[in-house]
Short mmCIF file of C-alpha atoms in Angstrom, two decimals:
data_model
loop_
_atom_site.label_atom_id
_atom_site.label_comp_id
_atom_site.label_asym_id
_atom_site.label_seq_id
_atom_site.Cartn_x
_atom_site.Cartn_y
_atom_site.Cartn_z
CA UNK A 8 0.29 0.28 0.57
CA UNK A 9 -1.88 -3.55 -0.17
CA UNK A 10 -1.36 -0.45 -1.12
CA UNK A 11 -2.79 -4.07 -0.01
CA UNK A 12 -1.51 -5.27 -3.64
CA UNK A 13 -0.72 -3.46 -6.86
CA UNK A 14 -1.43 -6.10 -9.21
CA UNK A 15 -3.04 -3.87 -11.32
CA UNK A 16 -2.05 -0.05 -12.41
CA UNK A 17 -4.85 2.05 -10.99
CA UNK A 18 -5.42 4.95 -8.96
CA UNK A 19 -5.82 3.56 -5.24
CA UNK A 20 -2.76 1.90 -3.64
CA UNK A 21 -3.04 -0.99 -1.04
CA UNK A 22 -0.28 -1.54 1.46
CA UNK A 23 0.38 -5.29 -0.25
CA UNK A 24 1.13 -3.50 -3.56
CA UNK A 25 6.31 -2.66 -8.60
CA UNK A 26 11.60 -2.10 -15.22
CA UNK A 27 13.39 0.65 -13.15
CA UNK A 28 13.52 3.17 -15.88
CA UNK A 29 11.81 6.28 -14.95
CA UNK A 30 11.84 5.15 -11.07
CA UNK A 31 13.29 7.90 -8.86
CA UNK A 32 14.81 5.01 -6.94
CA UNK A 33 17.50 3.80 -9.14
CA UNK A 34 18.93 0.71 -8.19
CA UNK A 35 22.86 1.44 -7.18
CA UNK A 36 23.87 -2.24 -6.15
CA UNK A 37 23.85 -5.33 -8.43
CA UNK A 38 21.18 -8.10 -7.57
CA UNK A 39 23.43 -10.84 -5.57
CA UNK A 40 21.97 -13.81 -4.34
CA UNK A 41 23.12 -14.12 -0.81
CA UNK A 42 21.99 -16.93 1.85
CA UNK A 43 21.36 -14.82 4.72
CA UNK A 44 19.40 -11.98 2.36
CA UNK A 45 15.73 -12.23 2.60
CA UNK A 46 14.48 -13.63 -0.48
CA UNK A 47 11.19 -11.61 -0.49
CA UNK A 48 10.26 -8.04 1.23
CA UNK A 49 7.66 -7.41 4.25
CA UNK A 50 4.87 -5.45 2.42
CA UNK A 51 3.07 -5.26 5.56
CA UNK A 52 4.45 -2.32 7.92
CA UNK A 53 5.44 -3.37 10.93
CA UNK A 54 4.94 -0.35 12.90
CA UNK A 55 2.41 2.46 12.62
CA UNK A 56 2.58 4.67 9.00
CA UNK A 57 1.50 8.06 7.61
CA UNK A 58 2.26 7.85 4.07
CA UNK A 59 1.58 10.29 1.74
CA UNK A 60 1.95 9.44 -2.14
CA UNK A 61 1.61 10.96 -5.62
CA UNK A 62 -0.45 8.18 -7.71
CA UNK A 63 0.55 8.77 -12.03
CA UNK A 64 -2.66 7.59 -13.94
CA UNK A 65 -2.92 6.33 -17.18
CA UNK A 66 -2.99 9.19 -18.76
CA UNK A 67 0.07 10.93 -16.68
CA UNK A 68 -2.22 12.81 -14.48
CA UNK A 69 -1.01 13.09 -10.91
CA UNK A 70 -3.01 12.28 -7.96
CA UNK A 71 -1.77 12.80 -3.95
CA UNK A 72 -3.21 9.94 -1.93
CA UNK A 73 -2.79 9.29 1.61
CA UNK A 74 -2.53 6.22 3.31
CA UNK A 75 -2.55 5.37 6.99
CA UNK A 76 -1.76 2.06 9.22
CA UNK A 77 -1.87 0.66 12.55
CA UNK A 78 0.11 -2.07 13.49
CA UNK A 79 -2.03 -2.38 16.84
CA UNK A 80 -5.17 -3.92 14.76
CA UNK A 81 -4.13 -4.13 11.10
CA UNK A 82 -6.11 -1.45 9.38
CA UNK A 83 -5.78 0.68 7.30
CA UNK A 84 -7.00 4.00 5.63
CA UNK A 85 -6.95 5.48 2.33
CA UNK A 86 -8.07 8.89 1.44
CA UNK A 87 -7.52 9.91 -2.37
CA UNK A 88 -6.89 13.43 -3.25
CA UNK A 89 -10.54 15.35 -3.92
CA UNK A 90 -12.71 12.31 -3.05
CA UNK A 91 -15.71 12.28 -0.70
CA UNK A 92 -14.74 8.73 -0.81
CA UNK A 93 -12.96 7.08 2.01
CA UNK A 94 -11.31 3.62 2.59
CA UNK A 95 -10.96 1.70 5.70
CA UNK A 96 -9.70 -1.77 5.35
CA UNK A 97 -9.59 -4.30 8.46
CA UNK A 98 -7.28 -6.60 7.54
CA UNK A 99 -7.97 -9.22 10.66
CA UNK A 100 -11.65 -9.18 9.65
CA UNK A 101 -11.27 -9.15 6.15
CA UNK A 102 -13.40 -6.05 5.71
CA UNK A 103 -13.78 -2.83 3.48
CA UNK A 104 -15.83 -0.11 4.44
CA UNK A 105 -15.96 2.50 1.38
CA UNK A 106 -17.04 6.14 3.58
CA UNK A 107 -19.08 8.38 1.02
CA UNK A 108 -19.02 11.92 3.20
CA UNK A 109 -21.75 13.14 0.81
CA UNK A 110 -23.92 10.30 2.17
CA UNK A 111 -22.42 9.72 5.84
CA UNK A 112 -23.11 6.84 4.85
CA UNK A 113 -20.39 3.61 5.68
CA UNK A 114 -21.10 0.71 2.95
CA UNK A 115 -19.48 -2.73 3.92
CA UNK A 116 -18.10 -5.32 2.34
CA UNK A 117 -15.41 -7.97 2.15
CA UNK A 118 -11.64 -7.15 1.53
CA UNK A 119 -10.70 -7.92 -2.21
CA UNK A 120 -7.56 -10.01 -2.15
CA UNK A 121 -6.85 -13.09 -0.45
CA UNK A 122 -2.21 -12.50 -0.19
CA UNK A 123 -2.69 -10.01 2.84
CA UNK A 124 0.91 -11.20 4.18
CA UNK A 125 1.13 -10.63 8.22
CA UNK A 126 3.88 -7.48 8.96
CA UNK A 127 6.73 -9.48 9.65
CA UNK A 128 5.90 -12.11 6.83
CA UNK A 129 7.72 -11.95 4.26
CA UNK A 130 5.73 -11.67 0.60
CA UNK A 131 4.33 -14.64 -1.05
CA UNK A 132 5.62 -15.49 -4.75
CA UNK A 133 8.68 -14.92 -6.39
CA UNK A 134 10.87 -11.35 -5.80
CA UNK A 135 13.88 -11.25 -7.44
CA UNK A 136 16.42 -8.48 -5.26
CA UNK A 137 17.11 -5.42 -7.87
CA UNK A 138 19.38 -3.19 -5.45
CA UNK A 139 18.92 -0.26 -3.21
CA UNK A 140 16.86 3.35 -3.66
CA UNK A 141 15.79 6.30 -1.89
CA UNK A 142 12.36 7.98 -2.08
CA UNK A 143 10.97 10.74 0.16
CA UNK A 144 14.41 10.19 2.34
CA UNK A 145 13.87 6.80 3.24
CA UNK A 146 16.25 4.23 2.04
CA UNK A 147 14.20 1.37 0.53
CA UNK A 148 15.25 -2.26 -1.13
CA UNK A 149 14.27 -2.15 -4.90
CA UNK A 150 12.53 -5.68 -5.84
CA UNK A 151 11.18 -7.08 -9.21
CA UNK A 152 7.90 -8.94 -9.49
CA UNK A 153 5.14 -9.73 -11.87
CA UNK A 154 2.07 -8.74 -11.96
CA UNK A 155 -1.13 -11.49 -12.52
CA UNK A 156 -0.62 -11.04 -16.36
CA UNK A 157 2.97 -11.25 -16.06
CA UNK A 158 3.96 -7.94 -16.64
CA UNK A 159 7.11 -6.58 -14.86
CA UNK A 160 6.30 -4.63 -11.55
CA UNK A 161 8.99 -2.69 -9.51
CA UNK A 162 8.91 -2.06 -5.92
CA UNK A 163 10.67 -0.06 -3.36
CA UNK A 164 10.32 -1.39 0.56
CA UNK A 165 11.93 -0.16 3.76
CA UNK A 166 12.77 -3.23 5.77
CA UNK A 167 9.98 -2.67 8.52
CA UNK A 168 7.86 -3.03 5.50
CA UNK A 169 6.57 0.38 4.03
CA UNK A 170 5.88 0.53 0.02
CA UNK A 171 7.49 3.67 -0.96
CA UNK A 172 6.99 3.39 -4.69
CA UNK A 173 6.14 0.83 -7.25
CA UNK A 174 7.10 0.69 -11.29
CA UNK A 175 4.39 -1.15 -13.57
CA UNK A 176 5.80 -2.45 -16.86
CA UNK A 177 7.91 0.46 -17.40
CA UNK A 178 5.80 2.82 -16.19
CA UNK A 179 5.96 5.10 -12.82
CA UNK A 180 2.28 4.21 -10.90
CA UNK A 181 3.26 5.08 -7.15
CA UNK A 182 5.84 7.09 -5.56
CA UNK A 183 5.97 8.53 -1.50
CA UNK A 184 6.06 12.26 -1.31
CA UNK A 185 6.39 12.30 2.80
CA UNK A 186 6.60 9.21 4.89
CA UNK A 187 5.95 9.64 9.11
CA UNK A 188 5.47 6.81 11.61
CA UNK A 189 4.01 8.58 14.15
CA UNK A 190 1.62 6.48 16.39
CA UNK A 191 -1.88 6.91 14.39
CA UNK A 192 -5.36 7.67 16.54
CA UNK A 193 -7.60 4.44 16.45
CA UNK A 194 -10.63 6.85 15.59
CA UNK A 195 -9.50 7.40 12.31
CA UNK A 196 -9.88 3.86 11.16
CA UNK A 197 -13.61 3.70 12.15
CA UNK A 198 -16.71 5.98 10.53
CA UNK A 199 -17.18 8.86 12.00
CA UNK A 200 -20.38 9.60 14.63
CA UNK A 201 -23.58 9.75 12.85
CA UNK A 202 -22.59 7.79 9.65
CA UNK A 203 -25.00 5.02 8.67
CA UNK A 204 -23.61 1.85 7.96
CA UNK A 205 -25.04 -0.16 4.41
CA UNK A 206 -24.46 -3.40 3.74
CA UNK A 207 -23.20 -4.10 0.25
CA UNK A 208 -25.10 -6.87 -1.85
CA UNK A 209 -22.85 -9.70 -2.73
#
């Protein structure tokens, strides 16, 4: 879900994607600080994730979007609703490949970001603990960040780490419409046969 990061509103959520109003997730228990609560969520799942979300643009046009992880060799793919475009990330290599299926072709480049957090690492930054939600069945942690500008961002995580839907200053960007963890086929995370493979120019 970095989405990985939603640091910015946009249309294409990373796994390391956040006011509650208009969430679906209300919070239902007071922030407490607590010693032995975790101060800051895993936004890396920790197991294998099928994820399929409903993206609000800035315009409040909807847009499914499905997003897949394995937890065997930290990738991840992202297909957006009515693209040709396709997005595997490898997060221990640090590389994107963007998959046109016009094209066939596979164009490489390096991962934006440099926060990927390791599943079982806890976020870096400051999270402030908002209460607990549900979204697509799941219960989920609700936790407040900022954004690089400052701006208030809302998320909801499941404690092995899954982004379930994410609030950006006031505004609904990300919510899960079906969540599965089902063990996810290697092959999908590669191009498929016959795809030619461009380097992008930096």
């Amino acid at each position: 879900m970095s989405l990985m990061g939603l640091r910015k509103a946009g249309m294409t959520v990373c796994l390391l994607m956040g006011a509650v109003a208009g969430f679906s997730a209300k919070a239902d228990v007071p922030a407490t600080p607590a010693p032995l609560q975790a101060q800051a969520p895993l936004v890396t799942p920790l197991h294998d994730a099928d994820i399929d979300y409903v993206l609000t643009g800035p315009a409040g046009q909807h847009l499914h979007q499905r997003m897949r992880w394995t937890s065997t060799s930290w990738r991840q793919r992202i297909e957006p609703e009515g693209s040709a475009t396709v997005m595997l990330t490898d997060y221990r290599t640090h590389i994107l490949m963007v998959l046109d299926g016009t094209k066939r072709t596979a164009t490489v480049m390096p991962a934006p970001g440099g926060s990927f957090a390791a599943p079982g690492t806890p976020a870096a930054g400051l999270w402030r603990r908002m209460g607990q939600g549900r979204i697509a069945g799941e219960a989920c942690t609700i936790w407040e960040s900022a954004d690089t500008d400052r701006h208030p961002t809302t998320f909801c995580y499941t404690e092995d780490g899954l982004m379930l839907g994410a609030v950006h200053d006031g505004k609904p960007v990300v919510e899960a419409v079906s969540v599965s963890r089902s063990p996810q086929p290697l092959d999908v995370f590669d191009p498929p046969p016959g795809y030619h493979r461009v380097e992008s120019p930096h």
